[in-house]
Short mmCIF file of N, CA and C in Angstrom, two decimals:
data_model
loop_
_atom_site.label_atom_id
_atom_site.label_comp_id
_atom_site.label_asym_id
_atom_site.label_seq_id
_atom_site.Cartn_x
_atom_site.Cartn_y
_atom_site.Cartn_z
N UNK A 1 99.95 16.32 161.26
CA UNK A 1 99.94 17.74 161.08
C UNK A 1 98.87 18.18 160.09
N UNK A 2 98.75 17.41 158.96
CA UNK A 2 97.75 17.75 157.97
C UNK A 2 96.34 17.66 158.56
N UNK A 3 96.13 16.71 159.46
CA UNK A 3 94.83 16.54 160.09
C UNK A 3 94.48 17.77 160.93
N UNK A 4 95.44 18.32 161.64
CA UNK A 4 95.20 19.51 162.47
C UNK A 4 94.85 20.70 161.59
N UNK A 5 95.57 20.88 160.49
CA UNK A 5 95.31 22.00 159.58
C UNK A 5 93.93 21.87 158.96
N UNK A 6 93.60 20.63 158.48
CA UNK A 6 92.27 20.43 157.89
C UNK A 6 91.17 20.66 158.91
N UNK A 7 91.36 20.21 160.14
CA UNK A 7 90.36 20.40 161.19
C UNK A 7 90.19 21.89 161.50
N UNK A 8 91.30 22.60 161.56
CA UNK A 8 91.25 24.04 161.82
C UNK A 8 90.53 24.79 160.72
N UNK A 9 90.83 24.44 159.46
CA UNK A 9 90.17 25.08 158.32
C UNK A 9 88.67 24.75 158.31
N UNK A 10 88.33 23.54 158.60
CA UNK A 10 86.92 23.14 158.63
C UNK A 10 86.18 23.90 159.72
N UNK A 11 86.82 24.08 160.88
CA UNK A 11 86.20 24.82 161.97
C UNK A 11 86.01 26.29 161.59
N UNK A 12 86.99 26.86 160.89
CA UNK A 12 86.89 28.25 160.46
C UNK A 12 85.75 28.43 159.46
N UNK A 13 85.60 27.48 158.56
CA UNK A 13 84.52 27.55 157.57
C UNK A 13 83.17 27.46 158.27
N UNK A 14 83.04 26.56 159.23
CA UNK A 14 81.78 26.39 159.96
C UNK A 14 81.45 27.66 160.74
N UNK A 15 82.45 28.25 161.43
CA UNK A 15 82.22 29.48 162.18
C UNK A 15 81.87 30.64 161.26
N UNK A 16 82.52 30.70 160.11
CA UNK A 16 82.21 31.76 159.14
C UNK A 16 80.80 31.63 158.61
N UNK A 17 80.37 30.43 158.34
CA UNK A 17 79.01 30.21 157.86
C UNK A 17 77.99 30.56 158.93
N UNK A 18 78.30 30.21 160.19
CA UNK A 18 77.40 30.54 161.29
C UNK A 18 77.31 32.05 161.47
N UNK A 19 78.44 32.74 161.37
CA UNK A 19 78.44 34.19 161.52
C UNK A 19 77.67 34.84 160.38
N UNK A 20 77.80 34.32 159.17
CA UNK A 20 77.07 34.87 158.03
C UNK A 20 75.57 34.67 158.21
N UNK A 21 75.17 33.58 158.81
CA UNK A 21 73.76 33.32 159.04
C UNK A 21 73.20 34.21 160.14
N UNK A 22 74.02 34.56 161.12
CA UNK A 22 73.57 35.38 162.25
C UNK A 22 73.47 36.85 161.86
N UNK A 23 74.39 37.35 161.08
CA UNK A 23 74.42 38.78 160.73
C UNK A 23 73.14 39.23 160.03
N UNK A 24 72.67 38.55 158.98
CA UNK A 24 71.44 39.02 158.35
C UNK A 24 70.24 38.96 159.29
N UNK A 25 70.20 37.99 160.17
CA UNK A 25 69.08 37.90 161.10
C UNK A 25 69.08 39.08 162.06
N UNK A 26 70.24 39.47 162.55
CA UNK A 26 70.30 40.60 163.46
C UNK A 26 70.15 41.91 162.72
N UNK A 27 70.56 41.97 161.47
CA UNK A 27 70.42 43.19 160.69
C UNK A 27 68.96 43.47 160.38
N UNK A 28 68.13 42.46 160.37
CA UNK A 28 66.71 42.66 160.08
C UNK A 28 66.02 43.42 161.20
N UNK A 29 66.61 43.44 162.38
CA UNK A 29 66.01 44.13 163.52
C UNK A 29 66.18 45.64 163.39
N UNK A 30 67.26 46.10 162.78
CA UNK A 30 67.54 47.52 162.66
C UNK A 30 66.63 48.12 161.59
N UNK A 31 66.02 49.26 161.92
CA UNK A 31 65.17 49.95 160.95
C UNK A 31 65.73 51.33 160.69
N UNK A 32 65.43 51.88 159.53
CA UNK A 32 65.91 53.21 159.18
C UNK A 32 65.05 54.31 159.79
N UNK A 33 63.77 54.04 160.01
CA UNK A 33 62.91 55.07 160.56
C UNK A 33 62.99 55.08 162.08
N UNK A 34 62.92 56.29 162.68
CA UNK A 34 63.03 56.37 164.14
C UNK A 34 61.83 55.72 164.81
N UNK A 35 62.11 55.04 165.90
CA UNK A 35 61.03 54.41 166.66
C UNK A 35 60.55 55.38 167.72
N UNK A 36 59.24 55.49 167.89
CA UNK A 36 58.75 56.39 168.93
C UNK A 36 59.06 55.86 170.32
N UNK A 37 59.46 56.75 171.19
CA UNK A 37 59.77 56.42 172.56
C UNK A 37 58.86 57.26 173.44
N UNK A 38 58.27 56.66 174.45
CA UNK A 38 57.36 57.38 175.31
C UNK A 38 58.07 58.57 175.94
N UNK A 39 57.47 59.75 175.82
CA UNK A 39 58.03 60.95 176.44
C UNK A 39 59.12 61.62 175.63
N UNK A 40 59.38 61.15 174.42
CA UNK A 40 60.41 61.77 173.59
C UNK A 40 59.88 61.94 172.18
N UNK A 41 60.45 62.88 171.45
CA UNK A 41 60.07 63.04 170.06
C UNK A 41 61.16 62.49 169.17
N UNK A 42 60.76 62.06 167.99
CA UNK A 42 61.71 61.49 167.06
C UNK A 42 62.60 62.61 166.52
N UNK A 43 63.88 62.36 166.46
CA UNK A 43 64.82 63.35 165.95
C UNK A 43 64.97 63.13 164.45
N UNK A 44 64.65 64.15 163.70
CA UNK A 44 64.77 64.12 162.26
C UNK A 44 65.95 64.99 161.88
N UNK A 45 66.79 64.56 160.97
CA UNK A 45 67.93 65.39 160.61
C UNK A 45 67.49 66.73 160.06
N UNK A 46 68.27 67.76 160.36
CA UNK A 46 67.98 69.09 159.84
C UNK A 46 68.15 69.10 158.32
N UNK A 47 67.38 69.96 157.64
CA UNK A 47 67.61 70.10 156.20
C UNK A 47 68.94 70.81 155.95
N UNK A 48 69.43 70.73 154.74
CA UNK A 48 70.69 71.41 154.41
C UNK A 48 70.48 72.90 154.22
N UNK A 49 69.33 73.27 153.70
CA UNK A 49 69.00 74.69 153.50
C UNK A 49 67.58 74.94 154.00
N UNK A 50 67.28 76.21 154.24
CA UNK A 50 65.92 76.60 154.61
C UNK A 50 65.51 77.76 153.71
N UNK A 51 64.24 77.91 153.52
CA UNK A 51 63.72 79.00 152.70
C UNK A 51 63.94 80.32 153.42
N UNK A 52 64.28 81.34 152.66
CA UNK A 52 64.52 82.66 153.24
C UNK A 52 63.26 83.19 153.92
N UNK A 53 62.10 82.92 153.34
CA UNK A 53 60.84 83.37 153.94
C UNK A 53 60.61 82.71 155.30
N UNK A 54 60.96 81.43 155.42
CA UNK A 54 60.81 80.73 156.70
C UNK A 54 61.76 81.31 157.74
N UNK A 55 62.99 81.61 157.33
CA UNK A 55 63.95 82.24 158.24
C UNK A 55 63.43 83.59 158.72
N UNK A 56 62.93 84.39 157.79
CA UNK A 56 62.43 85.72 158.15
C UNK A 56 61.23 85.63 159.10
N UNK A 57 60.35 84.67 158.87
CA UNK A 57 59.20 84.49 159.75
C UNK A 57 59.65 84.06 161.14
N UNK A 58 60.59 83.13 161.21
CA UNK A 58 61.11 82.67 162.50
C UNK A 58 61.83 83.80 163.23
N UNK A 59 62.58 84.60 162.50
CA UNK A 59 63.27 85.75 163.06
C UNK A 59 62.26 86.71 163.68
N UNK A 60 61.17 86.97 162.98
CA UNK A 60 60.12 87.85 163.51
C UNK A 60 59.47 87.28 164.75
N UNK A 61 59.23 85.97 164.76
CA UNK A 61 58.64 85.30 165.92
C UNK A 61 59.52 85.49 167.15
N UNK A 62 60.81 85.30 166.98
CA UNK A 62 61.75 85.43 168.10
C UNK A 62 61.90 86.89 168.53
N UNK A 63 61.93 87.80 167.58
CA UNK A 63 62.03 89.22 167.92
C UNK A 63 60.78 89.68 168.68
N UNK A 64 59.61 89.21 168.24
CA UNK A 64 58.35 89.56 168.93
C UNK A 64 58.31 89.00 170.35
N UNK A 65 59.02 87.87 170.57
CA UNK A 65 59.06 87.26 171.90
C UNK A 65 60.07 87.96 172.81
N UNK A 66 60.87 88.88 172.23
CA UNK A 66 61.80 89.64 173.06
C UNK A 66 63.26 89.37 172.81
N UNK A 67 63.60 88.63 171.79
CA UNK A 67 65.01 88.35 171.50
C UNK A 67 65.65 89.55 170.83
N UNK A 68 66.61 90.15 171.51
CA UNK A 68 67.34 91.28 170.93
C UNK A 68 68.24 90.81 169.80
N UNK A 69 68.78 89.61 169.93
CA UNK A 69 69.63 89.06 168.87
C UNK A 69 68.86 88.92 167.57
N UNK A 70 67.65 88.38 167.66
CA UNK A 70 66.83 88.22 166.46
C UNK A 70 66.41 89.57 165.90
N UNK A 71 66.12 90.51 166.78
CA UNK A 71 65.70 91.84 166.33
C UNK A 71 66.84 92.55 165.60
N UNK A 72 68.09 92.32 166.03
CA UNK A 72 69.23 92.97 165.40
C UNK A 72 69.65 92.29 164.10
N UNK A 73 69.29 91.02 163.93
CA UNK A 73 69.69 90.32 162.71
C UNK A 73 68.91 90.88 161.52
N UNK A 74 69.53 90.82 160.37
CA UNK A 74 68.91 91.40 159.18
C UNK A 74 68.05 90.36 158.47
N UNK A 75 66.91 90.77 157.96
CA UNK A 75 66.09 89.83 157.19
C UNK A 75 66.83 89.42 155.91
N UNK A 76 66.57 88.22 155.47
CA UNK A 76 67.19 87.71 154.25
C UNK A 76 66.36 88.21 153.06
N UNK A 77 67.03 88.76 152.06
CA UNK A 77 66.33 89.17 150.85
C UNK A 77 67.26 88.94 149.66
N UNK A 78 66.67 88.71 148.53
CA UNK A 78 67.46 88.47 147.33
C UNK A 78 67.92 87.03 147.17
N UNK A 79 67.55 86.16 148.09
CA UNK A 79 67.92 84.74 148.01
C UNK A 79 66.67 83.92 148.28
N UNK A 80 66.59 82.75 147.67
CA UNK A 80 65.45 81.88 147.95
C UNK A 80 65.74 80.95 149.11
N UNK A 81 66.98 80.46 149.20
CA UNK A 81 67.39 79.54 150.26
C UNK A 81 68.62 80.07 150.96
N UNK A 82 68.76 79.68 152.24
CA UNK A 82 69.95 80.02 153.01
C UNK A 82 70.42 78.75 153.73
N UNK A 83 71.70 78.68 154.10
CA UNK A 83 72.18 77.50 154.82
C UNK A 83 71.44 77.33 156.15
N UNK A 84 71.25 76.10 156.56
CA UNK A 84 70.53 75.80 157.80
C UNK A 84 71.27 76.39 159.00
N UNK A 85 72.57 76.63 158.86
CA UNK A 85 73.34 77.20 159.97
C UNK A 85 72.83 78.58 160.35
N UNK A 86 72.25 79.32 159.40
CA UNK A 86 71.66 80.62 159.73
C UNK A 86 70.55 80.42 160.76
N UNK A 87 69.70 79.45 160.52
CA UNK A 87 68.57 79.19 161.42
C UNK A 87 69.01 78.61 162.75
N UNK A 88 69.96 77.67 162.72
CA UNK A 88 70.39 77.07 163.98
C UNK A 88 71.10 78.09 164.85
N UNK A 89 71.87 78.98 164.24
CA UNK A 89 72.55 80.03 165.01
C UNK A 89 71.53 80.99 165.63
N UNK A 90 70.52 81.34 164.87
CA UNK A 90 69.47 82.23 165.37
C UNK A 90 68.75 81.59 166.55
N UNK A 91 68.39 80.32 166.42
CA UNK A 91 67.69 79.62 167.49
C UNK A 91 68.56 79.48 168.74
N UNK A 92 69.81 79.12 168.56
CA UNK A 92 70.70 78.94 169.71
C UNK A 92 70.94 80.26 170.43
N UNK A 93 71.09 81.34 169.68
CA UNK A 93 71.31 82.64 170.30
C UNK A 93 70.08 83.08 171.09
N UNK A 94 68.90 82.90 170.50
CA UNK A 94 67.67 83.27 171.20
C UNK A 94 67.46 82.40 172.44
N UNK A 95 67.72 81.10 172.30
CA UNK A 95 67.59 80.19 173.44
C UNK A 95 68.49 80.62 174.59
N UNK A 96 69.74 80.90 174.29
CA UNK A 96 70.69 81.30 175.33
C UNK A 96 70.30 82.65 175.95
N UNK A 97 69.84 83.55 175.11
CA UNK A 97 69.40 84.86 175.58
C UNK A 97 68.19 84.73 176.51
N UNK A 98 67.23 83.91 176.11
CA UNK A 98 66.03 83.71 176.93
C UNK A 98 66.37 83.01 178.24
N UNK A 99 67.26 82.03 178.20
CA UNK A 99 67.65 81.34 179.44
C UNK A 99 68.31 82.31 180.41
N UNK A 100 69.15 83.19 179.88
CA UNK A 100 69.80 84.17 180.73
C UNK A 100 68.77 85.14 181.33
N UNK A 101 67.82 85.58 180.52
CA UNK A 101 66.81 86.53 181.00
C UNK A 101 65.87 85.90 182.01
N UNK A 102 65.62 84.60 181.88
CA UNK A 102 64.62 83.93 182.72
C UNK A 102 65.22 83.14 183.88
N UNK A 103 66.50 83.29 184.14
CA UNK A 103 67.14 82.44 185.15
C UNK A 103 66.59 82.66 186.55
N UNK A 104 66.00 83.80 186.84
CA UNK A 104 65.48 84.06 188.19
C UNK A 104 64.02 83.64 188.37
N UNK A 105 63.41 83.15 187.32
CA UNK A 105 62.02 82.69 187.44
C UNK A 105 61.98 81.41 188.28
N UNK A 106 60.86 81.19 188.99
CA UNK A 106 60.73 79.93 189.73
C UNK A 106 60.65 78.74 188.77
N UNK A 107 61.12 77.61 189.21
CA UNK A 107 61.19 76.41 188.37
C UNK A 107 59.82 76.01 187.82
N UNK A 108 58.76 76.26 188.57
CA UNK A 108 57.43 75.86 188.11
C UNK A 108 56.97 76.68 186.90
N UNK A 109 57.59 77.85 186.68
CA UNK A 109 57.22 78.72 185.57
C UNK A 109 58.16 78.58 184.38
N UNK A 110 59.04 77.59 184.41
CA UNK A 110 60.03 77.43 183.35
C UNK A 110 59.92 76.06 182.69
N UNK A 111 60.38 76.03 181.45
CA UNK A 111 60.52 74.79 180.71
C UNK A 111 61.84 74.90 179.97
N UNK A 112 62.73 73.95 180.16
CA UNK A 112 64.06 73.96 179.56
C UNK A 112 64.82 75.24 179.94
N UNK A 113 64.71 75.62 181.20
CA UNK A 113 65.42 76.77 181.78
C UNK A 113 65.02 78.13 181.20
N UNK A 114 63.84 78.24 180.59
CA UNK A 114 63.34 79.52 180.13
C UNK A 114 61.84 79.56 180.35
N UNK A 115 61.27 80.75 180.30
CA UNK A 115 59.83 80.86 180.52
C UNK A 115 59.09 80.04 179.46
N UNK A 116 57.91 79.64 179.78
CA UNK A 116 57.13 78.82 178.85
C UNK A 116 56.84 79.59 177.56
N UNK A 117 56.59 80.90 177.67
CA UNK A 117 56.35 81.72 176.47
C UNK A 117 57.60 81.75 175.58
N UNK A 118 58.76 81.90 176.18
CA UNK A 118 59.99 81.90 175.40
C UNK A 118 60.25 80.52 174.79
N UNK A 119 60.01 79.47 175.57
CA UNK A 119 60.17 78.11 175.07
C UNK A 119 59.28 77.88 173.85
N UNK A 120 58.04 78.31 173.96
CA UNK A 120 57.10 78.14 172.84
C UNK A 120 57.54 78.94 171.62
N UNK A 121 58.07 80.14 171.83
CA UNK A 121 58.53 80.96 170.71
C UNK A 121 59.71 80.30 169.99
N UNK A 122 60.66 79.80 170.75
CA UNK A 122 61.82 79.15 170.13
C UNK A 122 61.39 77.91 169.35
N UNK A 123 60.52 77.11 169.92
CA UNK A 123 60.09 75.89 169.23
C UNK A 123 59.19 76.20 168.05
N UNK A 124 58.40 77.25 168.13
CA UNK A 124 57.60 77.66 166.99
C UNK A 124 58.50 78.12 165.84
N UNK A 125 59.53 78.88 166.16
CA UNK A 125 60.47 79.34 165.14
C UNK A 125 61.20 78.15 164.51
N UNK A 126 61.59 77.20 165.33
CA UNK A 126 62.28 76.01 164.81
C UNK A 126 61.36 75.21 163.89
N UNK A 127 60.12 75.08 164.28
CA UNK A 127 59.16 74.34 163.45
C UNK A 127 58.94 75.06 162.13
N UNK A 128 58.86 76.38 162.17
CA UNK A 128 58.68 77.16 160.95
C UNK A 128 59.80 76.90 159.96
N UNK A 129 61.03 76.77 160.46
CA UNK A 129 62.18 76.54 159.58
C UNK A 129 62.43 75.06 159.29
N UNK A 130 61.72 74.17 159.99
CA UNK A 130 61.93 72.75 159.78
C UNK A 130 63.19 72.23 160.45
N UNK A 131 63.61 72.91 161.51
CA UNK A 131 64.84 72.54 162.22
C UNK A 131 64.46 71.80 163.50
N UNK A 132 65.11 70.65 163.71
CA UNK A 132 64.81 69.85 164.89
C UNK A 132 65.93 69.91 165.93
N UNK A 133 67.14 70.15 165.49
CA UNK A 133 68.28 70.17 166.40
C UNK A 133 69.06 71.45 166.22
N UNK A 134 69.28 72.14 167.33
CA UNK A 134 70.10 73.36 167.25
C UNK A 134 70.97 73.43 168.39
#
């Protein structure tokens, strides 16, 4: 009986040592920085806050492109920073509004279900605020 227990413990120690040797080797493959993929852009996490001036500029860009939601929103004043949710909400509302307005356009004139001009306006506004995901 003692032989079986000792053999089992020895096998567990050997397997544990092998697993410990394998984990660091596989962990070396993982990197913190995003890897570029052909045809895709790297996703960078959104900032926690955005500058009020950047929000106001993005709001103007979207309003000039025809977003009624952006035109109705009030410019930020009296604050230096605002939560990123202000910007993501503005972008999502404009995106949805543009998609609804452009749904009857032919597919060749659209990008991401909206006109190319609207697509460019939304992405320009997002870039201005430093927002990658909305």
